[in-house]
Coordinates of C-alpha atoms and ligand atoms in Angstrom, one line a residue:
X1030 CA 86.7 37.2 -93.4
X1031 CA 86.2 34.4 -96.1
X1032 CA 85.4 35.6 -99.6
X1033 CA 81.6 34.6 -100.0
X1034 CA 80.6 32.0 -102.6
X1035 CA 79.4 33.4 -106.0
X1036 CA 76.5 31.5 -107.8
X1037 CA 75.1 32.3 -111.1
X1038 CA 72.3 30.0 -112.6
X1039 CA 69.5 28.3 -111.0
X1040 CA 70.8 25.0 -110.7
X1041 CA 74.4 25.9 -109.0
X1042 CA 72.5 28.0 -106.2
X1043 CA 70.4 24.3 -105.6
X1044 CA 73.5 22.1 -105.6
X1045 CA 75.2 24.6 -103.1
X1046 CA 72.2 24.7 -100.8
X1047 CA 72.1 20.5 -100.7
X1048 CA 74.9 20.3 -99.4
X1049 CA 74.6 22.8 -96.8
X1050 CA 71.1 21.2 -95.9
X1051 CA 72.9 17.6 -95.6
X1052 CA 75.1 19.3 -93.3
X1053 CA 72.0 20.2 -91.2
X1054 CA 72.9 23.9 -91.9
X1055 CA 70.4 26.9 -90.9
X1056 CA 69.5 29.1 -94.0
X1057 CA 68.9 32.4 -94.5
X1058 CA 68.0 34.7 -97.1
X1059 CA 68.3 38.5 -97.9
X1060 CA 66.9 39.1 -101.1
X1061 CA 68.4 42.7 -102.8
X1062 CA 68.6 44.6 -106.1
X1063 CA 72.5 45.3 -105.1
X1064 CA 74.2 48.8 -105.1
X1065 CA 74.4 47.6 -101.5
X1066 CA 74.6 50.2 -98.5
X1067 CA 74.6 49.9 -94.6
X1068 CA 70.8 49.2 -94.4
X1069 CA 71.6 45.9 -96.7
X1070 CA 74.1 45.3 -94.1
X1071 CA 72.1 45.6 -90.9
X1072 CA 69.8 42.9 -92.9
X1073 CA 72.8 40.4 -93.7
X1074 CA 74.2 40.6 -90.6
X1075 CA 71.1 40.2 -88.8
X1076 CA 71.2 36.7 -91.0
X1077 CA 73.7 35.9 -90.0
X1078 CA 73.7 35.7 -86.6
X1079 CA 70.4 33.8 -86.8
X1080 CA 71.3 31.5 -89.2
X1081 CA 74.9 29.6 -89.8
X1082 CA 74.7 30.4 -93.6
X1083 CA 73.6 33.6 -95.1
X1084 CA 72.3 33.8 -99.2
X1085 CA 72.6 37.0 -100.2
X1086 CA 71.1 37.3 -103.9
X1087 CA 71.4 40.4 -106.1
X1088 CA 69.1 40.7 -108.7
X1089 CA 67.7 43.7 -110.7
X1090 CA 64.4 42.7 -111.4
X1091 CA 63.1 43.8 -114.6
X1092 CA 59.5 43.0 -113.6
X1093 CA 59.0 45.3 -110.6
X1094 CA 60.2 48.3 -112.7
X1095 CA 57.3 50.5 -115.2
X1096 CA 58.2 51.6 -119.0
X1097 CA 59.4 54.7 -117.8
X1098 CA 61.1 53.9 -114.4
X1099 CA 64.9 53.7 -114.0
X1100 CA 65.7 50.1 -114.8
X1101 CA 68.8 50.7 -117.1
X1102 CA 70.2 53.5 -114.7
X1103 CA 69.7 51.5 -111.8
X1104 CA 73.2 51.5 -110.4
X1105 CA 75.3 48.2 -110.3
X1106 CA 78.2 47.7 -107.8
X1107 CA 79.1 44.4 -107.7
X1108 CA 82.9 44.9 -107.1
X1109 CA 81.4 47.1 -103.4
X1110 CA 78.3 44.4 -103.3
X1111 CA 81.3 41.6 -102.8
X1112 CA 83.0 43.6 -100.2
X1113 CA 80.1 44.6 -97.7
X1114 CA 78.8 41.1 -98.1
X1115 CA 82.2 39.5 -97.4
X1116 CA 82.1 41.6 -94.4
X1117 CA 78.6 40.8 -93.4
X1118 CA 79.3 37.1 -93.1
X1119 CA 77.7 36.3 -96.8
X1120 CA 78.6 32.5 -97.5
X1121 CA 76.9 32.0 -100.8
X1122 CA 75.9 35.2 -103.3
X1123 CA 72.7 34.2 -106.1
X1124 CA 73.6 36.7 -108.8
X1125 CA 71.5 34.9 -111.9
X1126 CA 71.0 36.6 -115.3
X1127 CA 67.8 37.8 -116.0
X1128 CA 67.8 35.3 -118.9
X1129 CA 68.1 32.4 -116.0
X1130 CA 65.3 33.7 -113.8
X1131 CA 62.9 34.1 -116.8
X1132 CA 63.4 31.9 -119.3
X1133 CA 61.5 32.7 -122.6
X1134 CA 58.7 30.8 -121.5
X1135 CA 58.1 31.7 -118.0
X1136 CA 54.0 33.1 -117.6
X1137 CA 53.0 33.2 -114.3
X1138 CA 52.5 36.3 -112.1
X1139 CA 51.6 36.4 -108.4
X1140 CA 49.3 39.4 -107.2
X1141 CA 48.3 40.0 -103.5
X1142 CA 45.3 41.7 -104.2
X1143 CA 44.3 45.5 -103.2
X1144 CA 47.4 45.4 -101.0
X1145 CA 49.6 46.4 -103.6
X1146 CA 46.8 49.2 -105.2
X1147 CA 47.3 51.8 -102.9
X1148 CA 50.2 54.1 -101.8
X1149 CA 53.1 53.3 -104.1
X1150 CA 51.0 51.0 -106.0
X1151 CA 48.6 53.8 -107.0
X1152 CA 52.3 55.4 -108.5
X1153 CA 53.1 52.4 -110.1
X1154 CA 51.4 50.3 -111.4
X1155 CA 52.4 46.5 -111.7
X1156 CA 55.2 47.1 -109.5
X1157 CA 54.0 45.2 -106.7
X1158 CA 53.2 42.1 -108.8
X1159 CA 57.1 42.0 -110.0
X1160 CA 58.3 42.2 -106.8
X1161 CA 55.7 39.2 -105.8
X1162 CA 56.4 37.1 -108.5
X1163 CA 60.5 37.3 -108.2
X1164 CA 59.8 37.3 -104.4
X1165 CA 58.3 34.1 -104.4
X1166 CA 60.4 32.5 -107.0
X1167 CA 63.4 33.4 -104.8
X1168 CA 62.2 32.2 -101.8
X1169 CA 61.3 28.9 -103.4
X1170 CA 64.7 28.4 -104.9
X1171 CA 66.3 29.2 -101.6
X1172 CA 63.4 27.4 -99.3
X1173 CA 65.6 29.3 -96.1
X1174 CA 64.4 29.0 -92.7
X1175 CA 64.2 32.8 -92.4
X1176 CA 63.8 35.6 -95.3
X1177 CA 64.8 39.8 -93.9
X1178 CA 63.2 42.5 -95.1
X1179 CA 63.5 45.9 -94.4
X1180 CA 61.0 48.6 -92.6
X1181 CA 62.0 51.3 -95.1
X1182 CA 59.6 49.5 -98.1
X1183 CA 56.8 48.8 -95.3
X1184 CA 54.2 48.8 -98.4
X1185 CA 56.6 46.1 -99.6
X1186 CA 57.2 44.4 -96.6
X1187 CA 53.5 44.2 -95.9
X1188 CA 52.4 42.5 -99.3
X1189 CA 55.4 39.8 -98.2
X1190 CA 54.1 38.5 -95.4
X1191 CA 50.4 38.5 -96.5
X1192 CA 52.1 36.2 -99.3
X1193 CA 53.4 34.0 -97.2
X1194 CA 50.8 33.7 -95.1
X1195 CA 47.9 33.2 -97.7
X1196 CA 50.6 30.7 -99.7
X1197 CA 51.5 29.0 -96.6
X1198 CA 55.1 29.4 -97.7
X1199 CA 57.3 27.6 -95.1
X1200 CA 60.3 30.7 -94.6
X1201 CA 59.4 33.0 -91.9
X1202 CA 59.8 36.7 -93.0
X1203 CA 61.7 39.0 -90.3
X1204 CA 61.4 42.8 -90.6
X1205 CA 64.6 45.0 -90.1
X1206 CA 64.2 48.5 -88.7
X1207 CA 64.8 51.3 -91.6
X1208 CA 68.8 52.0 -91.4
X1209 CA 69.6 55.6 -91.4
X1210 CA 72.1 58.4 -92.1
X1211 CA 73.4 60.8 -89.1
X1212 CA 70.7 63.3 -90.0
X1213 CA 67.9 61.5 -90.3
X1214 CA 67.5 60.4 -94.5
X1215 CA 66.7 56.4 -94.9
X1216 CA 69.2 54.8 -96.7
X1217 CA 68.7 54.1 -99.9
X1218 CA 70.4 53.1 -103.3
X1219 CA 68.3 56.3 -104.9
X1220 CA 70.2 57.8 -102.6
X1221 CA 73.4 58.1 -104.7
X1222 CA 71.7 60.5 -107.4
X1223 CA 71.5 63.5 -105.0
X1224 CA 73.6 66.5 -105.4
X1225 CA 74.5 68.3 -102.6
X1226 CA 71.8 70.5 -102.9
X1227 CA 69.2 67.8 -103.3
X1228 CA 70.8 65.8 -100.5
X1229 CA 70.2 68.7 -98.4
X1230 CA 66.2 69.3 -99.4
X1231 CA 65.9 65.2 -98.5
X1232 CA 66.5 66.1 -95.1
X1233 CA 62.9 67.5 -94.7
X1234 CA 61.2 63.8 -95.4
X1235 CA 62.8 62.3 -92.0
X1236 CA 62.0 65.4 -90.3
X1237 CA 58.5 65.6 -91.5
X1238 CA 57.9 62.3 -90.1
X1239 CA 59.5 63.4 -86.8
X1240 CA 57.4 66.0 -86.8
X1241 CA 54.7 63.7 -87.0
X1242 CA 56.1 61.2 -84.5
X1243 CA 56.6 64.0 -81.8
X1244 CA 52.7 64.6 -81.7
X1245 CA 52.0 60.8 -81.7
X1246 CA 54.2 60.5 -78.6
X1247 CA 52.5 63.4 -77.0
X1248 CA 49.6 61.6 -77.0
X1249 CA 48.1 62.4 -81.1
X1250 CA 46.1 60.2 -82.4
X1251 CA 44.4 61.9 -85.1
X1252 CA 45.6 61.2 -88.6
X1253 CA 44.5 64.6 -90.0
X1254 CA 46.5 66.3 -87.3
X1255 CA 49.5 63.8 -87.5
X1256 CA 49.1 64.2 -91.5
X1257 CA 49.2 68.1 -91.2
X1258 CA 52.6 68.0 -89.2
X1259 CA 54.6 66.4 -91.3
X1260 CA 52.8 68.4 -94.4
X1261 CA 53.8 71.2 -92.5
X1262 CA 57.4 70.6 -92.4
X1263 CA 57.9 69.3 -96.1
X1264 CA 56.1 72.3 -97.8
X1265 CA 58.1 74.8 -95.4
X1266 CA 60.9 73.2 -97.5
X1267 CA 59.6 73.4 -101.0
X1268 CA 58.1 70.1 -101.5
X1269 CA 54.8 68.2 -102.1
X1270 CA 54.7 65.1 -101.3
X1271 CA 53.5 62.0 -104.0
X1272 CA 51.0 60.8 -101.2
X1273 CA 51.5 60.9 -97.0
X1274 CA 49.3 58.6 -96.0
X1275 CA 48.5 57.2 -92.7
X1276 CA 47.3 53.1 -93.1
X1277 CA 47.1 50.2 -91.1
X1278 CA 49.9 48.5 -90.8
X1279 CA 48.4 45.2 -91.3
X1280 CA 45.9 45.8 -94.1
X1281 CA 47.0 49.0 -95.6
X1282 CA 43.8 50.6 -94.9
X1283 CA 43.0 54.5 -94.4
X1284 CA 43.2 55.1 -91.0
X1285 CA 41.4 58.1 -89.3
X1286 CA 42.5 57.7 -85.3
X1287 CA 45.1 55.5 -84.4
X1288 CA 43.9 52.9 -82.3
X1289 CA 46.4 50.1 -83.1
X1290 CA 49.5 50.0 -85.0
X1291 CA 49.2 52.3 -87.9
X1292 CA 52.3 53.4 -90.5
X1293 CA 52.7 56.7 -91.8
X1294 CA 54.3 56.7 -96.0
X1295 CA 55.2 59.2 -97.6
X1296 CA 56.8 59.4 -101.3
X1297 CA 58.6 62.6 -102.5
X1298 CA 60.5 63.7 -105.4
X1299 CA 63.8 66.0 -104.8
X1300 CA 65.4 67.6 -108.1
X1301 CA 68.2 66.6 -109.2
X1302 CA 70.9 67.7 -112.0
X1303 CA 69.3 65.1 -113.8
X1304 CA 66.1 63.0 -113.3
X1305 CA 64.0 63.9 -110.4
X1306 CA 64.8 61.3 -107.5
X1307 CA 61.7 60.0 -106.1
X1308 CA 62.6 58.7 -102.0
X1309 CA 60.0 56.8 -100.2
X1310 CA 59.7 57.0 -96.1
X1311 CA 57.5 55.9 -93.1
X1312 CA 57.4 55.7 -89.5
X1313 CA 55.1 53.1 -87.4
X1314 CA 52.8 54.8 -84.1
X1315 CA 52.6 51.9 -82.1
X1316 CA 52.6 51.3 -78.0
X1317 CA 56.0 48.8 -78.1
X1318 CA 58.1 50.0 -76.7
X1319 CA 60.5 48.5 -79.0
X1320 CA 58.8 51.1 -82.1
X1321 CA 58.6 53.9 -80.2
X1322 CA 61.8 53.8 -79.2
X1323 CA 62.9 54.3 -83.1
X1324 CA 60.6 57.2 -83.1
X1325 CA 62.6 58.3 -80.5
X1326 CA 65.6 58.1 -82.4
X1327 CA 64.4 59.9 -85.4
X1328 CA 63.4 62.3 -84.0
X1329 CA 66.8 62.8 -82.3
X1330 CA 68.8 62.1 -85.5
X1331 CA 66.4 65.2 -87.1
X1332 CA 66.9 68.2 -85.1
Ligands
AMP1100 P1 66.6 46.6 -102.4 O1 67.9 46.7 -102.6 O2 66.4 48.2 -102.7 O3 65.4 46.1 -103.5 O4 66.0 46.2 -101.0 C1 66.7 44.7 -100.7 C2 66.4 45.1 -99.4 O5 66.9 45.7 -98.4 C3 64.6 45.4 -98.9 O6 64.1 44.0 -97.8 C4 64.9 46.8 -98.4 O7 63.6 47.2 -97.8 C5 65.6 46.6 -97.9 N1 66.4 48.0 -96.9 C6 66.7 49.0 -98.0 N2 67.1 49.6 -97.9 C7 67.2 50.0 -96.1 C8 67.4 51.1 -95.1 N3 67.6 52.2 -95.2 N4 67.3 50.1 -93.7 C9 66.8 49.1 -94.2 N5 66.9 48.1 -95.1 C10 66.8 48.5 -95.8

């Protein structure tokens, strides 16, 4: 296990990558905000298997946080991240400063229309413009062969796929299934805000998706019925979601019956001793065997 090289500036990153390219090495890229966990590690391991070198970026992007959101409080755990990166085969960590990413004359904003206005976008105005701006900048800096994103942030993945396609970006966007705790809770850097009670309540989120998944696998295709089953589990746990909706995986438009791939997406606030913790999660309803296996796995964890 070799320790990853840490590069702190755009210029240093490009020097490093020029040398890797000269040697003919393929490059995999995993952009993150740090506070790494097993979910990030799954992306890093996949990148390391599929590419000669893996570049991890750690950058808490101020442009994707709203004025009332947790930017200052976002967990920063560089030493622990370094250990996970080394164990996951990362060759290089790009760890830039805000000033290096956004010099004072920076004026550009990247926007994918419509897709960023529904689901999370309806409650976090401008969030996805911040995501697309930083991710396109990072993709341009790294010019990787492959870049890896988690299905946990399904709307983000859909928007980034659209952006890469529309703007003919040469990097291949690769989706990685959500990594979950034993009881089904999707791993997230924000889970560390939950106390024991909040952690217990949070289980209802994957359980609600599992209830809908069970119905889907039994042949139910009505969005109304699938959403109602999920909602019932949340309300039994005393929860009311910020949103819970079934949408097309490609266009994010609302779905009435599942006749092509659809995503059931949920956002749920869970109380903590300090500020409420916002959790997001989703499941994909599809005829594809691999995606159905993911549903069965979630159902068995959520019992
Ligand atoms: P973040 O650091 O939260 O911006 O996440 C960086 C990347 O890790 C994104 O592509 C996320 O979708 C992905 N990710 C976060 N949590 C998980 C998870 N539980 N399973 C799979 N991917 C994840």
